[in-house]
Amino acid sequence: MSAKDEILSRIRSALADTPATEEVPREYRTTSEMNEEQLIELLVDRLVDYKAGVEVIEAAQIPEFVAAKLKDASSVVYPQGLDTAWLSALGQNVEQRIDAPGARLSVAELDATSAVVTSSAVSVAESGTIILDGQPDQGRRAISLVPDHHVCIVPISTIVQLLPEAMPRLSITRPLTWISGPSATSDIELERVEGVHGPRTLDVLMVRGL
């Protein structure tokens, strides 16, 4: 008997008295009970509680609000697939940097960039979580984690109430970024420290008509 066969034999022997797998009850909620306005209200409440800035706007207002949120920025990065019309109201003093598969910004370049603008895949109102899945209008994870300020576009049509509703909308083969407010942590004395794991400032534009 080879060493491999002996190892496998011991594993089989150890598992001989393993109890049968029991069926796990799936009684948790899987379907939303809220209408659109209730979903908006709940997500806004959660995001504000997490200290994010939130605006509920129409699609035509995106350039205006993006420019307002980035009025103090000197530079902004955006993914290749983002609608550049959303950046059309930015002042000439704001340098626009595109991050594309063939022309990725370095970590140092991202760290020196004031802000990032992305879209999002789906948002879970009950937990106040915005999920990015690396689609072209969201870009790779680094661009939404390194700059200090994230302006995130959330189409209202992508808001769901529950996590089980969100999962089928996501691709399991894509890298996922789950955002519940600005990056923050607390030390042993419960002193809040922001910006440790990602952007210190999160502004969410919840958009009707996208």
CSV table of C-alpha atoms in Angstrom, one decimal:
chain,number,residue,atom,x,y,z
A,1,MET,CA,0.0,0.0,0.0
A,2,SER,CA,1.4,3.4,-1.0
A,3,ALA,CA,1.5,6.3,1.5
A,4,LYS,CA,-1.3,8.0,-0.5
A,5,ASP,CA,-3.5,4.9,-0.2
A,6,GLU,CA,-2.8,4.6,3.5
A,7,ILE,CA,-3.7,8.3,4.1
A,8,LEU,CA,-7.0,7.9,2.2
A,9,SER,CA,-7.8,4.7,4.1
A,10,ARG,CA,-7.3,6.4,7.4
A,11,ILE,CA,-9.5,9.2,6.3
A,12,ARG,CA,-12.3,6.8,5.2
A,13,SER,CA,-12.0,5.0,8.6
A,14,ALA,CA,-12.2,8.3,10.5
A,15,LEU,CA,-15.3,9.3,8.6
A,16,ALA,CA,-17.1,5.9,9.0
A,17,ASP,CA,-19.1,7.0,11.9
A,18,THR,CA,-19.9,10.5,10.6
A,19,PRO,CA,-23.6,11.2,11.0
A,20,ALA,CA,-25.8,11.7,7.9
A,21,THR,CA,-26.1,15.2,6.6
A,22,GLU,CA,-29.2,16.8,7.8
A,23,GLU,CA,-31.3,19.0,5.6
A,24,VAL,CA,-30.9,22.7,6.4
A,25,PRO,CA,-34.2,24.6,6.7
A,26,ARG,CA,-34.3,27.5,4.2
A,27,GLU,CA,-36.9,29.5,5.9
A,28,TYR,CA,-35.3,32.9,5.7
A,29,ARG,CA,-36.9,35.7,3.6
A,30,THR,CA,-36.0,35.7,-0.1
A,31,THR,CA,-38.5,38.1,-1.6
A,32,SER,CA,-38.9,41.8,-1.0
A,33,GLU,CA,-42.0,43.1,0.7
A,34,MET,CA,-41.3,46.8,-0.1
A,35,ASN,CA,-42.2,49.0,-3.0
A,36,GLU,CA,-39.7,51.3,-4.7
A,37,GLU,CA,-40.2,54.3,-2.4
A,38,GLN,CA,-39.8,52.2,0.7
A,39,LEU,CA,-36.6,50.7,-0.6
A,40,ILE,CA,-35.2,54.1,-1.3
A,41,GLU,CA,-36.2,55.3,2.2
A,42,LEU,CA,-34.6,52.3,3.9
A,43,LEU,CA,-31.3,52.4,1.9
A,44,VAL,CA,-31.0,56.2,2.5
A,45,ASP,CA,-31.6,55.6,6.3
A,46,ARG,CA,-28.9,52.9,6.4
A,47,LEU,CA,-26.3,54.9,4.4
A,48,VAL,CA,-26.8,58.1,6.4
A,49,ASP,CA,-26.4,56.0,9.6
A,50,TYR,CA,-23.1,54.8,8.2
A,51,LYS,CA,-22.1,58.5,7.7
A,52,ALA,CA,-22.3,58.4,3.9
A,53,GLY,CA,-23.5,61.4,1.9
A,54,VAL,CA,-26.7,60.5,0.0
A,55,GLU,CA,-28.7,62.3,-2.8
A,56,VAL,CA,-31.8,61.0,-4.6
A,57,ILE,CA,-31.7,62.5,-8.1
A,58,GLU,CA,-32.9,62.1,-11.7
A,59,ALA,CA,-30.6,60.8,-14.4
A,60,ALA,CA,-30.2,64.2,-16.1
A,61,GLN,CA,-28.9,65.6,-12.8
A,62,ILE,CA,-25.9,63.3,-12.5
A,63,PRO,CA,-23.3,65.7,-14.1
A,64,GLU,CA,-24.4,68.5,-11.8
A,65,PHE,CA,-24.2,66.4,-8.6
A,66,VAL,CA,-20.9,64.7,-9.5
A,67,ALA,CA,-19.4,68.1,-10.1
A,68,ALA,CA,-20.8,69.4,-6.8
A,69,LYS,CA,-19.4,66.4,-4.8
A,70,LEU,CA,-16.0,66.9,-6.5
A,71,LYS,CA,-15.7,70.7,-6.2
A,72,ASP,CA,-12.6,70.4,-4.0
A,73,ALA,CA,-11.0,67.5,-5.9
A,74,SER,CA,-7.9,68.1,-8.0
A,75,SER,CA,-8.1,64.8,-9.9
A,76,VAL,CA,-10.6,61.9,-10.4
A,77,VAL,CA,-10.2,58.4,-11.8
A,78,TYR,CA,-13.0,56.6,-13.6
A,79,PRO,CA,-13.3,53.1,-15.2
A,80,GLN,CA,-13.2,52.7,-18.9
A,81,GLY,CA,-16.9,51.7,-19.1
A,82,LEU,CA,-18.3,54.7,-17.2
A,83,ASP,CA,-20.6,57.1,-19.1
A,84,THR,CA,-18.2,60.1,-19.5
A,85,ALA,CA,-21.2,62.4,-19.8
A,86,TRP,CA,-21.5,62.0,-16.0
A,87,LEU,CA,-18.2,63.9,-15.7
A,88,SER,CA,-19.0,66.6,-18.2
A,89,ALA,CA,-19.7,69.3,-15.6
A,90,LEU,CA,-16.4,68.9,-13.8
A,91,GLY,CA,-14.2,72.1,-13.8
A,92,GLN,CA,-11.1,72.3,-16.0
A,93,ASN,CA,-9.1,72.3,-12.7
A,94,VAL,CA,-10.1,68.6,-12.1
A,95,GLU,CA,-7.8,66.2,-14.0
A,96,GLN,CA,-9.7,63.3,-15.3
A,97,ARG,CA,-7.8,60.0,-15.3
A,98,ILE,CA,-9.2,56.9,-17.1
A,99,ASP,CA,-8.3,53.4,-15.8
A,100,ALA,CA,-8.5,50.8,-18.6
A,101,PRO,CA,-7.4,47.2,-18.9
A,102,GLY,CA,-4.5,48.1,-21.2
A,103,ALA,CA,-3.6,51.3,-19.3
A,104,ARG,CA,-4.0,50.7,-15.6
A,105,LEU,CA,-3.0,53.4,-13.1
A,106,SER,CA,-0.4,52.3,-10.6
A,107,VAL,CA,-1.1,52.1,-6.9
A,108,ALA,CA,1.0,55.2,-6.4
A,109,GLU,CA,-1.0,57.1,-9.1
A,110,LEU,CA,-4.3,56.0,-7.6
A,111,ASP,CA,-3.1,57.1,-4.1
A,112,ALA,CA,-2.3,60.5,-5.6
A,113,THR,CA,-5.8,60.8,-7.1
A,114,SER,CA,-8.4,62.7,-5.1
A,115,ALA,CA,-11.5,60.8,-6.0
A,116,VAL,CA,-13.1,58.0,-8.0
A,117,VAL,CA,-16.5,57.8,-9.7
A,118,THR,CA,-18.1,54.4,-10.4
A,119,SER,CA,-21.4,52.9,-11.0
A,120,SER,CA,-22.6,49.8,-9.0
A,121,ALA,CA,-24.2,46.4,-9.6
A,122,VAL,CA,-26.8,46.0,-6.9
A,123,SER,CA,-27.6,47.5,-3.5
A,124,VAL,CA,-29.2,45.8,-0.5
A,125,ALA,CA,-31.4,48.2,1.4
A,126,GLU,CA,-31.8,46.2,4.6
A,127,SER,CA,-28.1,46.2,5.3
A,128,GLY,CA,-27.2,49.4,3.5
A,129,THR,CA,-24.7,47.6,1.3
A,130,ILE,CA,-23.7,48.7,-2.2
A,131,ILE,CA,-22.0,45.9,-4.3
A,132,LEU,CA,-19.6,46.4,-7.1
A,133,ASP,CA,-18.8,43.4,-9.3
A,134,GLY,CA,-16.1,44.7,-11.6
A,135,GLN,CA,-18.2,45.4,-14.6
A,136,PRO,CA,-16.8,48.0,-17.1
A,137,ASP,CA,-18.7,50.9,-15.5
A,138,GLN,CA,-17.3,49.9,-12.0
A,139,GLY,CA,-13.7,49.0,-12.9
A,140,ARG,CA,-11.3,46.9,-10.9
A,141,ARG,CA,-11.4,46.8,-7.1
A,142,ALA,CA,-8.3,49.0,-6.6
A,143,ILE,CA,-9.8,52.1,-8.1
A,144,SER,CA,-12.7,52.1,-5.7
A,145,LEU,CA,-10.5,51.3,-2.7
A,146,VAL,CA,-7.4,53.5,-3.0
A,147,PRO,CA,-8.6,57.0,-3.6
A,148,ASP,CA,-9.8,58.9,-0.5
A,149,HIS,CA,-13.2,59.9,-1.9
A,150,HIS,CA,-15.7,57.6,-3.7
A,151,VAL,CA,-18.7,59.0,-5.6
A,152,CYS,CA,-20.9,56.0,-6.4
A,153,ILE,CA,-23.8,56.0,-8.7
A,154,VAL,CA,-26.7,53.7,-7.6
A,155,PRO,CA,-29.5,53.2,-10.2
A,156,ILE,CA,-32.7,52.9,-8.2
A,157,SER,CA,-33.7,50.0,-10.4
A,158,THR,CA,-30.9,48.0,-8.9
A,159,ILE,CA,-32.0,48.3,-5.2
A,160,VAL,CA,-33.3,45.2,-3.5
A,161,GLN,CA,-34.5,44.7,0.0
A,162,LEU,CA,-32.7,41.4,0.9
A,163,LEU,CA,-29.4,39.8,0.3
A,164,PRO,CA,-30.9,36.6,-1.2
A,165,GLU,CA,-32.4,38.9,-3.9
A,166,ALA,CA,-29.0,40.5,-4.7
A,167,MET,CA,-27.0,37.3,-5.1
A,168,PRO,CA,-28.6,36.0,-8.4
A,169,ARG,CA,-27.7,39.4,-9.9
A,170,LEU,CA,-24.0,39.0,-9.3
A,171,SER,CA,-21.5,36.9,-11.2
A,172,ILE,CA,-19.6,34.4,-9.0
A,173,THR,CA,-16.7,34.7,-11.4
A,174,ARG,CA,-16.2,38.4,-10.8
A,175,PRO,CA,-14.3,40.1,-7.8
A,176,LEU,CA,-16.9,41.6,-5.6
A,177,THR,CA,-16.6,44.8,-3.5
A,178,TRP,CA,-19.1,45.2,-0.7
A,179,ILE,CA,-19.5,48.8,0.6
A,180,SER,CA,-21.4,49.7,3.7
A,181,GLY,CA,-20.5,53.3,4.2
A,182,PRO,CA,-17.1,55.0,4.2
A,183,SER,CA,-14.1,52.9,5.4
A,184,ALA,CA,-14.0,53.0,9.2
A,185,THR,CA,-12.7,51.0,12.1
A,186,SER,CA,-12.4,51.4,15.9
A,187,ASP,CA,-9.4,50.8,18.1
A,188,ILE,CA,-9.6,49.1,21.5
A,189,GLU,CA,-10.8,52.3,23.1
A,190,LEU,CA,-13.6,52.6,20.5
A,191,GLU,CA,-12.0,55.6,18.9
A,192,ARG,CA,-13.3,55.7,15.3
A,193,VAL,CA,-10.7,55.9,12.6
A,194,GLU,CA,-11.8,56.5,9.0
A,195,GLY,CA,-10.1,55.7,5.7
A,196,VAL,CA,-8.1,52.7,6.9
A,197,HIS,CA,-9.4,50.1,4.5
A,198,GLY,CA,-10.8,52.3,1.7
A,199,PRO,CA,-12.2,55.8,0.9
A,200,ARG,CA,-12.7,58.1,3.9
A,201,THR,CA,-15.6,59.8,2.2
A,202,LEU,CA,-18.5,58.1,0.4
A,203,ASP,CA,-21.1,60.0,-1.6
A,204,VAL,CA,-23.9,58.0,-3.0
A,205,LEU,CA,-26.1,59.3,-5.9
A,206,MET,CA,-29.3,57.2,-6.0
A,207,VAL,CA,-30.6,57.8,-9.5
A,208,ARG,CA,-34.1,57.4,-11.0
A,209,GLY,CA,-34.3,56.7,-14.7
A,210,LEU,CA,-31.1,54.6,-15.2
